[in-house]
mmCIF file with all atom_site columns, C-alpha atoms in Angstrom:
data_model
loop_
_atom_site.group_PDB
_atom_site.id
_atom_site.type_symbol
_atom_site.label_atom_id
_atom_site.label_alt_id
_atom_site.label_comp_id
_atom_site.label_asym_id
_atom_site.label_entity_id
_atom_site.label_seq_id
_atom_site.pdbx_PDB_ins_code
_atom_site.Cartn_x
_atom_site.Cartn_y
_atom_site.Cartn_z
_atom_site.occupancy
_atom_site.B_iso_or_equiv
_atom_site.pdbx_formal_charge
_atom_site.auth_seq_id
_atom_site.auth_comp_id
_atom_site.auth_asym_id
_atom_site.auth_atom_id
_atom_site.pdbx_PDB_model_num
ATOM 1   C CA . UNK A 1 1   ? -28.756 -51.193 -18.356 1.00 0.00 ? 18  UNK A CA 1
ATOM 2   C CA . UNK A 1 2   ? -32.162 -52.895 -17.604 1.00 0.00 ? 19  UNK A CA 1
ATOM 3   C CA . UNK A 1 3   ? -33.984 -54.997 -19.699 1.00 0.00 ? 20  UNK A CA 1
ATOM 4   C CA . UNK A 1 4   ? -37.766 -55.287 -20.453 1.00 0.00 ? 21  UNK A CA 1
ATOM 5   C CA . UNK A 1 5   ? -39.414 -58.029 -21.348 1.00 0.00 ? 22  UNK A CA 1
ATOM 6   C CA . UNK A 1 6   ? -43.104 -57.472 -22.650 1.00 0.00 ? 23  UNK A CA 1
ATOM 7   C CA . UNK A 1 7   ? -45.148 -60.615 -23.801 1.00 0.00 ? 24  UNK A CA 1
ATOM 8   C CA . UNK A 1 8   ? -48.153 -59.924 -25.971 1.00 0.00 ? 25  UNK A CA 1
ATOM 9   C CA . UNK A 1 9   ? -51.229 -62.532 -25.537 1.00 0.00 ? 26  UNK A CA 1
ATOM 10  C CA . UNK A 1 10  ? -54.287 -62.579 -27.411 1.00 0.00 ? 27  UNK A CA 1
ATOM 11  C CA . UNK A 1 11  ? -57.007 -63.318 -24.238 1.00 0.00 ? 28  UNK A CA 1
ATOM 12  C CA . UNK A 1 12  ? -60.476 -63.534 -25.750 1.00 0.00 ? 29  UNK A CA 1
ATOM 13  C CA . UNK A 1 13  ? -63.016 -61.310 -24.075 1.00 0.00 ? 30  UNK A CA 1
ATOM 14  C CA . UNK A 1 14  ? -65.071 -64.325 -22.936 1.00 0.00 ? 31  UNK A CA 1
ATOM 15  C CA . UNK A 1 15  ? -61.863 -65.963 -21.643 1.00 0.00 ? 32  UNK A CA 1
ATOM 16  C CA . UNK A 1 16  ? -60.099 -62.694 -19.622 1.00 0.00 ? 33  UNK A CA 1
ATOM 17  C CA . UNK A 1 17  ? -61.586 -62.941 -16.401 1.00 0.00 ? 34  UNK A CA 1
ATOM 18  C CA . UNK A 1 18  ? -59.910 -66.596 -16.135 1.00 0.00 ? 35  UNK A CA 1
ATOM 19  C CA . UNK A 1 19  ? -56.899 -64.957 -17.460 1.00 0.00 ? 36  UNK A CA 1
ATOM 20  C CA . UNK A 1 20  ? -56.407 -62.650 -14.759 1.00 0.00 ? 37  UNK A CA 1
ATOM 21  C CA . UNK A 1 21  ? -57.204 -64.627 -12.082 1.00 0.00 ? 38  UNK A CA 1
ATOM 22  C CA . UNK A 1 22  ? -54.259 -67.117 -13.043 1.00 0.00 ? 39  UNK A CA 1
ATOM 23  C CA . UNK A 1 23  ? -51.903 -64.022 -12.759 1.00 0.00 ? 40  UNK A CA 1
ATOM 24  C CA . UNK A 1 24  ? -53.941 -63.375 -9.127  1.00 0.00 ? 41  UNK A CA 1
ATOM 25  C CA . UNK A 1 25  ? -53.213 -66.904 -7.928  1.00 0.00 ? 42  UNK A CA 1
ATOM 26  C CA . UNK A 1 26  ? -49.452 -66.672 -9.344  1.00 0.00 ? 43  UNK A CA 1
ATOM 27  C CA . UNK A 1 27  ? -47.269 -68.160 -6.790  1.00 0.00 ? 44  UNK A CA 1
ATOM 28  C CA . UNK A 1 28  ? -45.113 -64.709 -6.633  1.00 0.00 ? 45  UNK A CA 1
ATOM 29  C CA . UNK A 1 29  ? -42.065 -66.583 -7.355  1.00 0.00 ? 46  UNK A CA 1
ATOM 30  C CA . UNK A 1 30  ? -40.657 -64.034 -10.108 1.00 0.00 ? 47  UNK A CA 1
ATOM 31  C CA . UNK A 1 31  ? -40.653 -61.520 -7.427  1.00 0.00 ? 48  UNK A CA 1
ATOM 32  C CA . UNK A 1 32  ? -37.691 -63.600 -5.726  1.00 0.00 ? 49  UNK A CA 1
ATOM 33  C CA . UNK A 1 33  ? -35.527 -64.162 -8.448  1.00 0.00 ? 50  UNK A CA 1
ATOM 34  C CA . UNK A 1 34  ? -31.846 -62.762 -8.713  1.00 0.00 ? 51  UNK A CA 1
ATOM 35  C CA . UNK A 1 35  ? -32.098 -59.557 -11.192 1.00 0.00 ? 52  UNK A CA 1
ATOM 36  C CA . UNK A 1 36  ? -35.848 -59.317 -11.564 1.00 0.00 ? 53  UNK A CA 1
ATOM 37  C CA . UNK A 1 37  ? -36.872 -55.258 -10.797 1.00 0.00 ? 54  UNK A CA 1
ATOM 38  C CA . UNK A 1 38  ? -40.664 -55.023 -11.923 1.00 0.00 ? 55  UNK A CA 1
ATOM 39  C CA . UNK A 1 39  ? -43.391 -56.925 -13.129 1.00 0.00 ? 56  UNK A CA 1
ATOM 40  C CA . UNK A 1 40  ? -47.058 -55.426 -14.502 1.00 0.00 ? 57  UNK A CA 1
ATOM 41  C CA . UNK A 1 41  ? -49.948 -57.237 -16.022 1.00 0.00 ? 58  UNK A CA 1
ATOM 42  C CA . UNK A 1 42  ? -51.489 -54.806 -18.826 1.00 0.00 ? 59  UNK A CA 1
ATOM 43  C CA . UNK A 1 43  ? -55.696 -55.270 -19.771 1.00 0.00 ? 60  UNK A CA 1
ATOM 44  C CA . UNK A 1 44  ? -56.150 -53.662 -22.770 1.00 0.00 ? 61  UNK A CA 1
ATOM 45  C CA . UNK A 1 45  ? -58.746 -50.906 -22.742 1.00 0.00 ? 62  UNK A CA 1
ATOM 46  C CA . UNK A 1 46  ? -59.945 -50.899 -26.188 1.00 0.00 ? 63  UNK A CA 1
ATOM 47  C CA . UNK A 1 47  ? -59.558 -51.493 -29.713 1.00 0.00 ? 64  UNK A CA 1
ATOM 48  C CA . UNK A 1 48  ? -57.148 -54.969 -28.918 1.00 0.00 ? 65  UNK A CA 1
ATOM 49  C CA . UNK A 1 49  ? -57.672 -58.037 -26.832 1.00 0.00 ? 66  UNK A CA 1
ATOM 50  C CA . UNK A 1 50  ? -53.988 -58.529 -26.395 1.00 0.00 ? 67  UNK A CA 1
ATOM 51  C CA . UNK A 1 51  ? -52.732 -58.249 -23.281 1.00 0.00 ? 68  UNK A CA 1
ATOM 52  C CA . UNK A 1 52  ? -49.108 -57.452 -22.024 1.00 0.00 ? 69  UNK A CA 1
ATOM 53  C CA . UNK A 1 53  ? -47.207 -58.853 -19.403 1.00 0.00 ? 70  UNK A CA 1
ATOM 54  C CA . UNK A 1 54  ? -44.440 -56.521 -18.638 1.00 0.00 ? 71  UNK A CA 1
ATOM 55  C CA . UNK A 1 55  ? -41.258 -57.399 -16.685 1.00 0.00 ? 72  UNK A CA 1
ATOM 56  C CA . UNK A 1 56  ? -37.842 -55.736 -16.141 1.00 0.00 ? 73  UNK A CA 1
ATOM 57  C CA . UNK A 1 57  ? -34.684 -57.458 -15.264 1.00 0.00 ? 74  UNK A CA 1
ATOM 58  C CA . UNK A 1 58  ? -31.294 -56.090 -14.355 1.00 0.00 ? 75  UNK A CA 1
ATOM 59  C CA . UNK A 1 59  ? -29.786 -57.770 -17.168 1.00 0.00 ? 76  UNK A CA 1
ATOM 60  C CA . UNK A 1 60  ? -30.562 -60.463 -20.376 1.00 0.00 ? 77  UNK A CA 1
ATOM 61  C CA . UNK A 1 61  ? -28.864 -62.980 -17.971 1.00 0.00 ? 78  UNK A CA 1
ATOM 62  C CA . UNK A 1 62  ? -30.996 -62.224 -15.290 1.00 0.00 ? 79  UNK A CA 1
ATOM 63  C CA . UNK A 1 63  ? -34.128 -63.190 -17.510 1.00 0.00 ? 80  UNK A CA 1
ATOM 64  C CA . UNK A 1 64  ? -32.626 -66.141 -18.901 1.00 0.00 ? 81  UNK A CA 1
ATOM 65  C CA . UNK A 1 65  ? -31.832 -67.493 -15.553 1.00 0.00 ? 82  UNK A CA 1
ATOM 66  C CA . UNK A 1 66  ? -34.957 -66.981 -15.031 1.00 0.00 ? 83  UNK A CA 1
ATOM 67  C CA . UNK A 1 67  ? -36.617 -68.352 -17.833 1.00 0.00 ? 84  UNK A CA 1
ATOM 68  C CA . UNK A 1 68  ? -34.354 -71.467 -17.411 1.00 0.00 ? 85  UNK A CA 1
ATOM 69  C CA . UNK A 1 69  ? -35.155 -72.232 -14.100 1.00 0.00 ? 86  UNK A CA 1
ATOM 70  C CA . UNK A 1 70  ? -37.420 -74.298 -12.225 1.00 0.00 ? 87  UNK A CA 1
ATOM 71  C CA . UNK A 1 71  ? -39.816 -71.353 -10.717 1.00 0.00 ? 88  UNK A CA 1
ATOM 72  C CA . UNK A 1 72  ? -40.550 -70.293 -14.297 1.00 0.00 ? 89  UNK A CA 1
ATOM 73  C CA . UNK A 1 73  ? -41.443 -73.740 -15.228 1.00 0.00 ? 90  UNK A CA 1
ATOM 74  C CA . UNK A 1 74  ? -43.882 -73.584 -11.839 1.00 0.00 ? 91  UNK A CA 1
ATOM 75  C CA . UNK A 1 75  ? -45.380 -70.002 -12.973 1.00 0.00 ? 92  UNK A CA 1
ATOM 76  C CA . UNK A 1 76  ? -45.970 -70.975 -16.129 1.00 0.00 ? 93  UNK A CA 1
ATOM 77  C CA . UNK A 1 77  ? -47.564 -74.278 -15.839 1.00 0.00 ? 94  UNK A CA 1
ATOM 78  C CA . UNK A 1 78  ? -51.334 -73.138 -16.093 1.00 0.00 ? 95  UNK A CA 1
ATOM 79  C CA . UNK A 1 79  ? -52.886 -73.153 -12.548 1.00 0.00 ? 96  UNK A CA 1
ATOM 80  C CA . UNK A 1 80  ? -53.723 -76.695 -13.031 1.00 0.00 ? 97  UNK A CA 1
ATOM 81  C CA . UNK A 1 81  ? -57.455 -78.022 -13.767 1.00 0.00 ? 98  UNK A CA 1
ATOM 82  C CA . UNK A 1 82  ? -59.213 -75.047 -12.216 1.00 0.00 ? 99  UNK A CA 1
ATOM 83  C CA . UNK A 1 83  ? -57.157 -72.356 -13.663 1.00 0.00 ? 100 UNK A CA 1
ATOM 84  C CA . UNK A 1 84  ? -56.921 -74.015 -17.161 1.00 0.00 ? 101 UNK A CA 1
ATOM 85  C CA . UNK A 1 85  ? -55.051 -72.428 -20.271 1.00 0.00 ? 102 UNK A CA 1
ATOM 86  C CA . UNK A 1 86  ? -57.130 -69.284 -21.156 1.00 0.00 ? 103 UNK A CA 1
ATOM 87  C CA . UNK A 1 87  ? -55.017 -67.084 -23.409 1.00 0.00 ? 104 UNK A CA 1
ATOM 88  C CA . UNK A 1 88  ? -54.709 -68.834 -27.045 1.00 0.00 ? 105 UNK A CA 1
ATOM 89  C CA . UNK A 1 89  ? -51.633 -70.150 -28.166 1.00 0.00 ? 106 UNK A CA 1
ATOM 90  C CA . UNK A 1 90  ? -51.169 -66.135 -30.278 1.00 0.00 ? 107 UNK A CA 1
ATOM 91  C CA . UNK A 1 91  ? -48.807 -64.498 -28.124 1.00 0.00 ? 108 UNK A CA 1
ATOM 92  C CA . UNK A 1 92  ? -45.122 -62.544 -28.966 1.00 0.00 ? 109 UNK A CA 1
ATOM 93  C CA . UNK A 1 93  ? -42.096 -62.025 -26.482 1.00 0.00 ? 110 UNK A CA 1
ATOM 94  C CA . UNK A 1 94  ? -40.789 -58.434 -27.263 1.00 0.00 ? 111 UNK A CA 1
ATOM 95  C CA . UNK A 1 95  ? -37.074 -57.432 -25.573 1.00 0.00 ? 112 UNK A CA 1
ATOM 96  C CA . UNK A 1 96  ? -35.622 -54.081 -25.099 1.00 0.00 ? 113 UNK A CA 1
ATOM 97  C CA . UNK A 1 97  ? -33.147 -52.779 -23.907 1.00 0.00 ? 114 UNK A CA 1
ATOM 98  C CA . UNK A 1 98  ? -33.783 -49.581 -21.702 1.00 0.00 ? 115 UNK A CA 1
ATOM 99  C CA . UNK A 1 99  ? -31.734 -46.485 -22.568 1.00 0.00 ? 116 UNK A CA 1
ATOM 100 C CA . UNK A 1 100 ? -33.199 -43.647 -20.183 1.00 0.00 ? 117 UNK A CA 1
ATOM 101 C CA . UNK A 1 101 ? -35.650 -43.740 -17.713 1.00 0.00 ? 118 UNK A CA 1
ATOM 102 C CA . UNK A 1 102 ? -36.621 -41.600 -15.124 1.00 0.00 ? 119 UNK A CA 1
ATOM 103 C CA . UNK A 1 103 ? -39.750 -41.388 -11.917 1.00 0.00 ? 120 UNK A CA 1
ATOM 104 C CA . UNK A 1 104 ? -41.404 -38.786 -10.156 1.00 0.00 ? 121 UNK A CA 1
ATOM 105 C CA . UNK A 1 105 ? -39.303 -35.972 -8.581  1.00 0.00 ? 122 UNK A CA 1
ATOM 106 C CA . UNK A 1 106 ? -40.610 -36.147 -4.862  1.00 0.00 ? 123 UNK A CA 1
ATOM 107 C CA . UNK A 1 107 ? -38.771 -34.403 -1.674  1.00 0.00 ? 124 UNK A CA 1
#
């Protein structure tokens, strides 16, 4: 079964429009990688300024490949000088494992 991978970052308010636009300039380059299936950025809506980055992988050694490599190195590196660091350094990596899922019924 799938895993999901959902990382939890404290963005404050003043500092999430820089936040998103790192994950608009990302470089894509999870989107290639052996095992990844799905990737969503999360803004909260109210009552939290923590935002989650959700991604699903076909396996724990799929993600750890992943984290291990090169490309994840790249993505994470913080969009150099003009994208600086805008999240604070609060932030949790949840795993789970998925046990059902299921999508729209369409013909």
């Amino acid at each position: 079964m799938s895993v999901v991978k959902i990382n939890a970052i404290v963005v404050p308010p003043h500092a999430q429009e820089r936040f998103e636009e790192r994950f608009r300039g990302r470089g894509g380059l999870v989107e290639k990688t052996p095992g990844f299936e799905w990737f969503e950025l999360l803004r909260p809506l109210e009552g939290t300024d923590q935002y989650l980055v959700y991604t699903r992988w076909e396996s724990e050694e799929a993600y750890q490949a992943w984290e291990g490599g090169q490309d994840f190195a790249r993505a994470h590196s913080g969009g150099g000088d003009e994208l600086a660091p805008a999240a604070s350094d609060s932030h949790h990596l949840w795993s789970y494992q998925v046990i059902e899922s299921s999508a729209p019924d369409r013909p």
